[in-house]
Amino acid sequence: MALSRGNILKTYNNLYGKIISFENLVLAWKRARKGKTKKFYVIKFEENLKENLMQLHTELKNKTYQPKPLVIFILRDPKTRVISKSDFRDRIVHHAVCNIIEPIFDKTFIYDSCANRIGRGNLFALKRFDFFKRKITGNLRKEAFCFKADIKHYFQEVNHEMLVEILERKIMDKEVISLIKQILNNNAQTSSQGDWGIGMPIGNLTSQFFANVYLNELDYFVKHELKAEYYIRYVDDFVILYNSKKQLEKWKEQIDSFLKNKLKLELHPQKSRIIPLSKGVDFVGFRVFYRFKLPRKRNIKKMNNKICEFEKGEIKYANLMASYQSWQAYVKWSNSYSLRRDILKKIAKIKYQKIEQSIPVQLHFLSS
């Protein structure tokens, strides 16, 4: 998808007033609370909603706003990740910033940048993979290869100075840049070389957006410098499909060099490799083969873990079925009919076992 030169070169000023306007803060609050209306911290903030939003507006206007410390917790789902949770009022600020500047940068993103964008997502990426697979193999008649890559410790290694430099190419408003620096510095770390100002918290809306801005540099390098046509990126996972393994090896070296020299990142040595498409490629939650797709084993394990929780009485049947509906809506995009049927049978069997076990207790209660 071609980009106009105007989209790339156009810069923006006088944005801070739009970000901190009361109307934008109201919109940001609505988006921050979506799906969380029953959370205690949302209910508490909304007890004095107008006053709290006005206070936030005043702090931003007077430059007295200070983000609160992040709450850090470990999530194992299924791999272990450190999640940093911002205070609810700070999340409103994150949405306020993204409401105004995200549309500016989204115009410059390549068509196959698939994560955290309206009209995109993992299923969009999966469909593009299938489309490219057919193109590069002559409708599945020829062998081809995939360079499947992952950036090592991506969110922990994003360089703040470089990110701000990229943002400043389009955002000329110094007040906006200052606010962005505040958000970034709320989770700043020191690199192994002693440099201050690296890393973004996994979980922040701004981190998801900045992740796309930062790696848009890689996207342009791959598409416009290397001229790699069959390239898809989903956050820090990306693939390039081609019918020449030798060419992919050359591109791999060039990408690794670009990441190290331009973005202070590097490819993950174990997770970045060239694979024949016939062996299947792990991408956006699926194992993609020539003529079929399967869900990743860890996605199946995740559903089985929920069933075990139900069997042990740790969650209710309604919660289990909500998890199943969400899970099956995702895995149905693969060749998984038998798997989904077997999982549903397993749930039904455990449910009826629980009913049978409860009958003697009910009879004893009625006879007493």
Coordinates of C-alpha atoms in Angstrom, one line a residue:
M1 CA 0.0 0.0 0.0
A2 CA 1.7 3.2 -1.2
L3 CA 2.2 6.1 1.2
S4 CA 1.9 9.7 0.0
R5 CA 5.0 11.8 0.5
G6 CA 2.7 14.3 2.3
N7 CA 1.8 11.8 5.0
I8 CA 5.4 11.1 5.7
L9 CA 6.7 14.7 5.7
K10 CA 3.8 16.5 7.3
T11 CA 4.4 17.7 10.9
Y12 CA 2.0 18.8 13.6
N13 CA 2.0 21.5 16.2
N14 CA -0.5 22.9 18.8
L15 CA -1.6 19.5 19.8
Y16 CA -1.3 19.8 23.6
G17 CA -4.5 21.9 24.0
K18 CA -6.4 19.2 22.1
I19 CA -5.0 16.4 24.3
I20 CA -5.8 18.1 27.6
S21 CA -9.2 19.5 26.6
F22 CA -12.1 18.5 28.9
E23 CA -13.9 16.9 25.9
N24 CA -10.9 14.7 25.1
L25 CA -10.5 13.7 28.7
V26 CA -14.1 12.6 28.8
L27 CA -13.6 10.5 25.7
A28 CA -10.4 9.1 27.2
W29 CA -12.2 8.2 30.5
K30 CA -14.9 6.4 28.5
R31 CA -12.3 4.4 26.6
A32 CA -10.2 3.7 29.8
R33 CA -13.2 2.3 31.7
K34 CA -14.4 0.0 28.8
G35 CA -14.8 -3.5 30.2
K36 CA -13.8 -2.4 33.7
T37 CA -16.9 -0.7 35.0
K38 CA -17.1 -3.0 38.0
K39 CA -13.6 -2.5 39.1
F40 CA -13.2 -0.9 42.5
Y41 CA -10.8 1.8 41.2
V42 CA -13.2 2.8 38.4
I43 CA -16.2 3.0 40.7
K44 CA -14.1 5.1 43.2
F45 CA -12.9 7.5 40.4
E46 CA -16.5 7.9 39.2
E47 CA -17.9 8.8 42.6
N48 CA -16.7 12.4 41.9
L49 CA -16.2 12.0 38.1
K50 CA -16.5 15.7 37.0
E51 CA -14.3 16.9 39.8
N52 CA -11.6 14.2 39.1
L53 CA -11.6 15.0 35.4
M54 CA -11.4 18.7 36.1
Q55 CA -8.5 18.1 38.5
L56 CA -6.7 16.1 35.9
H57 CA -7.3 18.8 33.3
T58 CA -6.0 21.5 35.7
E59 CA -2.9 19.6 36.5
L60 CA -2.1 19.0 32.8
K61 CA -2.8 22.7 32.0
N62 CA -0.6 24.0 34.8
K63 CA 2.1 21.4 34.2
T64 CA 1.8 20.0 37.7
Y65 CA 0.6 16.5 36.6
Q66 CA 2.7 13.6 37.9
P67 CA 2.0 9.9 37.1
K68 CA 1.6 7.7 40.1
P69 CA 4.0 4.7 40.6
L70 CA 3.2 1.6 38.6
V71 CA 1.9 -1.6 40.2
I72 CA 4.0 -4.5 39.2
F73 CA 2.7 -8.1 39.1
I74 CA 3.6 -11.4 37.4
L75 CA 1.3 -13.0 34.8
R76 CA 1.7 -16.6 33.8
D77 CA -0.5 -17.0 30.7
P78 CA 1.1 -19.4 29.8
K79 CA 4.6 -17.8 29.7
T80 CA 5.8 -15.7 32.6
R81 CA 5.5 -11.9 31.9
V82 CA 6.1 -8.9 34.1
I83 CA 3.0 -6.6 33.8
S84 CA 3.1 -3.0 34.9
K85 CA -0.3 -1.5 35.8
S86 CA -0.8 2.3 35.7
D87 CA -3.2 4.1 38.0
F88 CA -6.6 4.6 36.4
R89 CA -6.2 8.4 36.2
D90 CA -2.9 7.9 34.4
R91 CA -4.6 5.5 32.0
I92 CA -7.0 8.3 31.1
V93 CA -4.0 10.5 30.2
H94 CA -2.6 7.6 28.1
H95 CA -5.9 7.4 26.1
A96 CA -6.0 11.2 25.8
V97 CA -2.6 11.2 24.3
C98 CA -3.3 8.3 21.9
N99 CA -6.7 9.8 20.9
I100 CA -4.9 12.8 19.3
I101 CA -1.5 11.5 18.1
E102 CA -2.2 7.9 17.1
P103 CA -4.2 8.8 14.0
I104 CA -1.3 11.0 12.9
F105 CA 1.2 8.1 12.9
D106 CA -1.2 5.4 11.8
K107 CA -1.3 7.1 8.3
T108 CA 2.4 6.3 8.0
F109 CA 2.3 2.7 9.1
I110 CA 2.7 0.0 6.4
Y111 CA -0.4 -2.1 5.4
D112 CA 1.0 -5.2 7.1
S113 CA 1.7 -3.8 10.5
C114 CA -1.0 -5.8 12.2
A115 CA -1.0 -5.2 16.0
N116 CA -3.0 -2.7 18.0
R117 CA -4.6 -1.0 15.0
I118 CA -8.2 -0.5 14.0
G119 CA -9.2 -3.0 11.3
R120 CA -6.1 -5.2 12.0
G121 CA -5.3 -7.9 14.5
N122 CA -4.0 -11.4 14.7
L123 CA -6.7 -12.9 12.4
F124 CA -5.9 -10.2 9.8
A125 CA -2.2 -11.2 10.1
L126 CA -3.1 -14.9 9.7
K127 CA -5.1 -14.1 6.5
R128 CA -2.2 -12.1 5.1
F129 CA 0.1 -15.0 5.9
D130 CA -2.2 -17.4 3.9
F131 CA -2.4 -14.9 1.0
F132 CA 1.4 -14.5 0.9
K133 CA 1.9 -18.3 1.2
R134 CA -0.2 -18.9 -1.9
K135 CA 1.5 -16.2 -3.8
I136 CA 5.0 -17.3 -3.1
T137 CA 4.3 -21.0 -3.7
G138 CA 2.3 -20.6 -6.9
N139 CA -0.9 -21.7 -5.1
L140 CA 0.9 -24.3 -3.0
R141 CA 2.6 -26.0 -5.9
K142 CA 6.2 -25.0 -5.0
E143 CA 8.4 -25.1 -1.9
A144 CA 9.1 -21.8 -0.1
F145 CA 10.6 -20.6 3.1
C146 CA 9.8 -18.3 6.0
F147 CA 12.1 -16.1 8.0
K148 CA 10.3 -16.2 11.4
A149 CA 11.8 -13.6 13.7
D150 CA 11.4 -12.3 17.2
I151 CA 13.1 -9.3 18.8
K152 CA 14.9 -10.1 22.0
H153 CA 13.3 -8.5 25.1
Y154 CA 11.7 -5.9 23.0
F155 CA 9.6 -3.9 25.4
Q156 CA 12.5 -3.9 28.0
E157 CA 15.0 -2.6 25.4
V158 CA 13.2 0.3 23.6
N159 CA 15.5 3.3 23.8
H160 CA 13.7 6.4 25.0
E161 CA 16.0 8.9 23.3
M162 CA 15.6 7.2 19.9
L163 CA 11.8 6.9 20.4
V164 CA 11.4 10.6 21.2
E165 CA 13.6 11.4 18.2
I166 CA 11.2 9.4 15.9
L167 CA 8.2 11.1 17.5
E168 CA 9.6 14.6 17.1
R169 CA 9.9 14.1 13.3
K170 CA 6.1 14.6 13.2
I171 CA 5.2 16.1 16.6
M172 CA 6.6 19.6 16.8
D173 CA 4.7 20.5 20.0
K174 CA 7.2 20.6 22.9
E175 CA 4.5 20.3 25.5
V176 CA 3.3 17.0 24.0
I177 CA 6.8 15.7 23.9
S178 CA 7.4 16.7 27.5
L179 CA 4.2 14.8 28.5
I180 CA 5.3 11.7 26.6
K181 CA 8.7 11.8 28.4
Q182 CA 6.9 11.9 31.7
I183 CA 5.0 8.7 30.7
L184 CA 8.1 7.0 29.5
N185 CA 10.2 8.0 32.5
N186 CA 7.6 6.5 34.9
N187 CA 9.1 3.1 34.0
A188 CA 12.6 4.0 32.9
Q189 CA 15.4 1.5 33.5
T190 CA 19.2 1.5 33.1
S191 CA 20.6 -0.6 30.3
S192 CA 23.5 -3.1 30.7
Q193 CA 25.8 -0.4 29.2
G194 CA 24.7 2.1 31.9
D195 CA 22.4 4.2 29.6
W196 CA 19.4 5.7 31.4
G197 CA 16.1 5.6 29.7
I198 CA 15.2 2.3 28.2
G199 CA 12.1 0.1 28.4
M200 CA 8.3 0.4 28.3
P201 CA 5.8 -1.3 30.6
I202 CA 3.9 -4.1 29.1
G203 CA 0.2 -3.3 29.6
N204 CA 0.1 0.4 29.0
L205 CA -1.9 1.6 26.0
T206 CA 1.0 4.1 25.2
S207 CA 3.5 1.2 25.2
Q208 CA 1.5 -0.6 22.5
F209 CA 1.3 2.5 20.4
F210 CA 4.9 3.5 20.8
A211 CA 5.9 -0.1 20.0
N212 CA 4.4 0.4 16.5
V213 CA 6.0 3.8 16.1
Y214 CA 9.5 2.4 17.0
L215 CA 9.3 -0.6 14.8
N216 CA 7.8 1.4 11.9
E217 CA 11.5 2.2 11.3
L218 CA 12.1 -1.5 10.7
D219 CA 9.0 -1.8 8.5
Y220 CA 10.3 0.9 6.2
F221 CA 13.8 -0.7 6.1
V222 CA 12.4 -4.1 5.1
K223 CA 9.8 -2.9 2.6
H224 CA 11.7 0.0 1.0
E225 CA 15.4 -0.8 1.4
L226 CA 15.4 -4.6 1.2
K227 CA 12.3 -4.6 -1.1
A228 CA 10.9 -7.7 0.8
E229 CA 7.4 -7.9 -0.5
Y230 CA 6.0 -10.7 1.7
Y231 CA 6.6 -9.2 5.1
I232 CA 4.1 -9.1 8.1
R233 CA 4.7 -7.7 11.6
Y234 CA 2.7 -8.3 14.7
V235 CA 4.3 -6.3 17.6
D236 CA 7.8 -7.7 17.8
D237 CA 7.1 -10.9 15.9
F238 CA 7.5 -10.7 12.2
V239 CA 7.8 -13.0 9.1
I240 CA 9.2 -12.7 5.6
L241 CA 8.1 -15.3 3.1
Y242 CA 10.3 -16.0 0.0
N243 CA 11.2 -18.9 -2.3
S244 CA 15.0 -18.5 -1.8
K245 CA 16.5 -19.6 1.5
K246 CA 19.8 -17.9 0.5
Q247 CA 18.0 -14.5 0.0
L248 CA 16.3 -14.9 3.4
E249 CA 19.6 -15.6 5.1
K250 CA 21.0 -12.4 3.6
W251 CA 18.0 -10.4 4.7
K252 CA 18.3 -11.8 8.2
E253 CA 21.9 -10.5 8.5
Q254 CA 20.9 -7.1 7.2
I255 CA 17.9 -6.9 9.5
D256 CA 20.0 -7.9 12.5
S257 CA 22.6 -5.2 11.6
F258 CA 19.9 -2.6 11.2
L259 CA 18.3 -3.4 14.5
K260 CA 21.6 -3.2 16.4
N261 CA 22.9 -0.1 14.7
K262 CA 19.7 2.0 14.3
L263 CA 17.4 0.9 17.1
K264 CA 19.7 -0.7 19.7
L265 CA 17.8 -4.0 19.5
E266 CA 18.7 -7.5 18.4
L267 CA 17.0 -10.6 17.0
H268 CA 16.3 -13.4 19.5
P269 CA 19.0 -16.0 18.6
Q270 CA 16.7 -19.0 19.4
K271 CA 13.4 -17.6 18.0
S272 CA 14.7 -16.1 14.8
R273 CA 15.3 -18.7 12.1
I274 CA 14.5 -19.7 8.5
I275 CA 11.9 -22.5 8.2
P276 CA 10.6 -24.5 5.2
L277 CA 6.9 -23.7 5.0
S278 CA 6.2 -27.4 4.7
K279 CA 7.4 -27.9 8.3
G280 CA 4.9 -25.3 9.7
V281 CA 5.4 -21.9 11.1
D282 CA 4.3 -20.6 14.5
F283 CA 2.6 -17.3 14.0
V284 CA 0.0 -15.3 15.9
G285 CA -1.1 -18.3 18.0
F286 CA -1.3 -20.9 15.2
R287 CA 1.0 -23.5 13.6
V288 CA 0.6 -22.7 9.9
F289 CA 1.3 -25.5 7.4
Y290 CA 0.8 -25.6 3.6
R291 CA -2.8 -26.8 3.6
F292 CA -4.0 -26.5 7.1
K293 CA -3.5 -24.7 10.4
L294 CA -3.5 -25.9 14.0
P295 CA -3.7 -24.0 17.3
R296 CA -0.5 -23.8 19.3
K297 CA -0.1 -26.4 22.0
R298 CA 0.0 -23.8 24.7
N299 CA -3.4 -22.4 23.7
I300 CA -4.9 -25.9 24.1
K301 CA -3.1 -26.3 27.4
K302 CA -4.6 -23.0 28.5
M303 CA -8.1 -24.3 27.9
N304 CA -7.4 -27.6 29.6
N305 CA -6.1 -25.7 32.7
K306 CA -9.4 -23.9 32.9
I307 CA -11.2 -27.2 32.8
C308 CA -9.0 -28.5 35.6
E309 CA -9.9 -25.4 37.7
F310 CA -13.6 -26.1 37.1
E311 CA -13.1 -29.8 38.1
K312 CA -11.4 -28.7 41.3
G313 CA -14.2 -26.2 42.1
E314 CA -11.9 -23.2 41.7
I315 CA -14.2 -21.5 39.1
K316 CA -17.9 -21.8 38.3
Y317 CA -19.4 -23.4 35.2
A318 CA -20.5 -20.0 33.8
N319 CA -16.9 -18.7 34.0
L320 CA -15.6 -21.9 32.3
M321 CA -18.1 -21.6 29.5
A322 CA -17.2 -17.9 29.0
S323 CA -13.6 -18.9 28.6
Y324 CA -14.5 -21.7 26.2
Q325 CA -16.6 -19.4 24.0
S326 CA -13.7 -17.0 23.8
W327 CA -11.2 -19.8 23.1
Q328 CA -13.3 -21.5 20.5
A329 CA -14.0 -18.2 18.7
Y330 CA -10.2 -17.9 18.2
V331 CA -9.2 -21.5 17.4
K332 CA -12.0 -22.0 15.0
W333 CA -9.8 -20.2 12.5
S334 CA -7.7 -23.3 12.4
N335 CA -8.5 -26.9 11.4
S336 CA -9.8 -27.7 14.9
Y337 CA -13.3 -29.1 14.6
S338 CA -12.4 -32.4 16.4
L339 CA -10.5 -30.6 19.1
R340 CA -13.3 -28.2 19.9
R341 CA -15.8 -31.1 19.9
D342 CA -13.6 -33.2 22.3
I343 CA -13.0 -30.2 24.6
L344 CA -16.8 -29.6 24.8
K345 CA -17.4 -33.3 25.6
K346 CA -14.8 -33.2 28.3
I347 CA -16.6 -30.2 29.9
A348 CA -20.0 -31.9 29.7
K349 CA -18.6 -35.1 31.3
I350 CA -17.2 -33.2 34.3
K351 CA -20.4 -31.2 34.7
Y352 CA -22.6 -34.3 34.8
Q353 CA -20.1 -36.0 37.2
K354 CA -20.5 -33.0 39.5
I355 CA -24.3 -33.2 39.3
E356 CA -24.3 -37.0 40.1
Q357 CA -22.0 -36.3 43.1
S358 CA -24.3 -33.7 44.5
I359 CA -27.5 -35.8 44.3
P360 CA -26.8 -38.0 47.4
V361 CA -26.1 -34.8 49.4
Q362 CA -29.4 -33.3 48.2
L363 CA -31.3 -36.5 49.1
H364 CA -29.7 -36.6 52.6
F365 CA -30.8 -32.9 53.1
L366 CA -34.4 -33.7 52.1
S367 CA -34.6 -36.7 54.4
S368 CA -33.2 -35.0 57.4

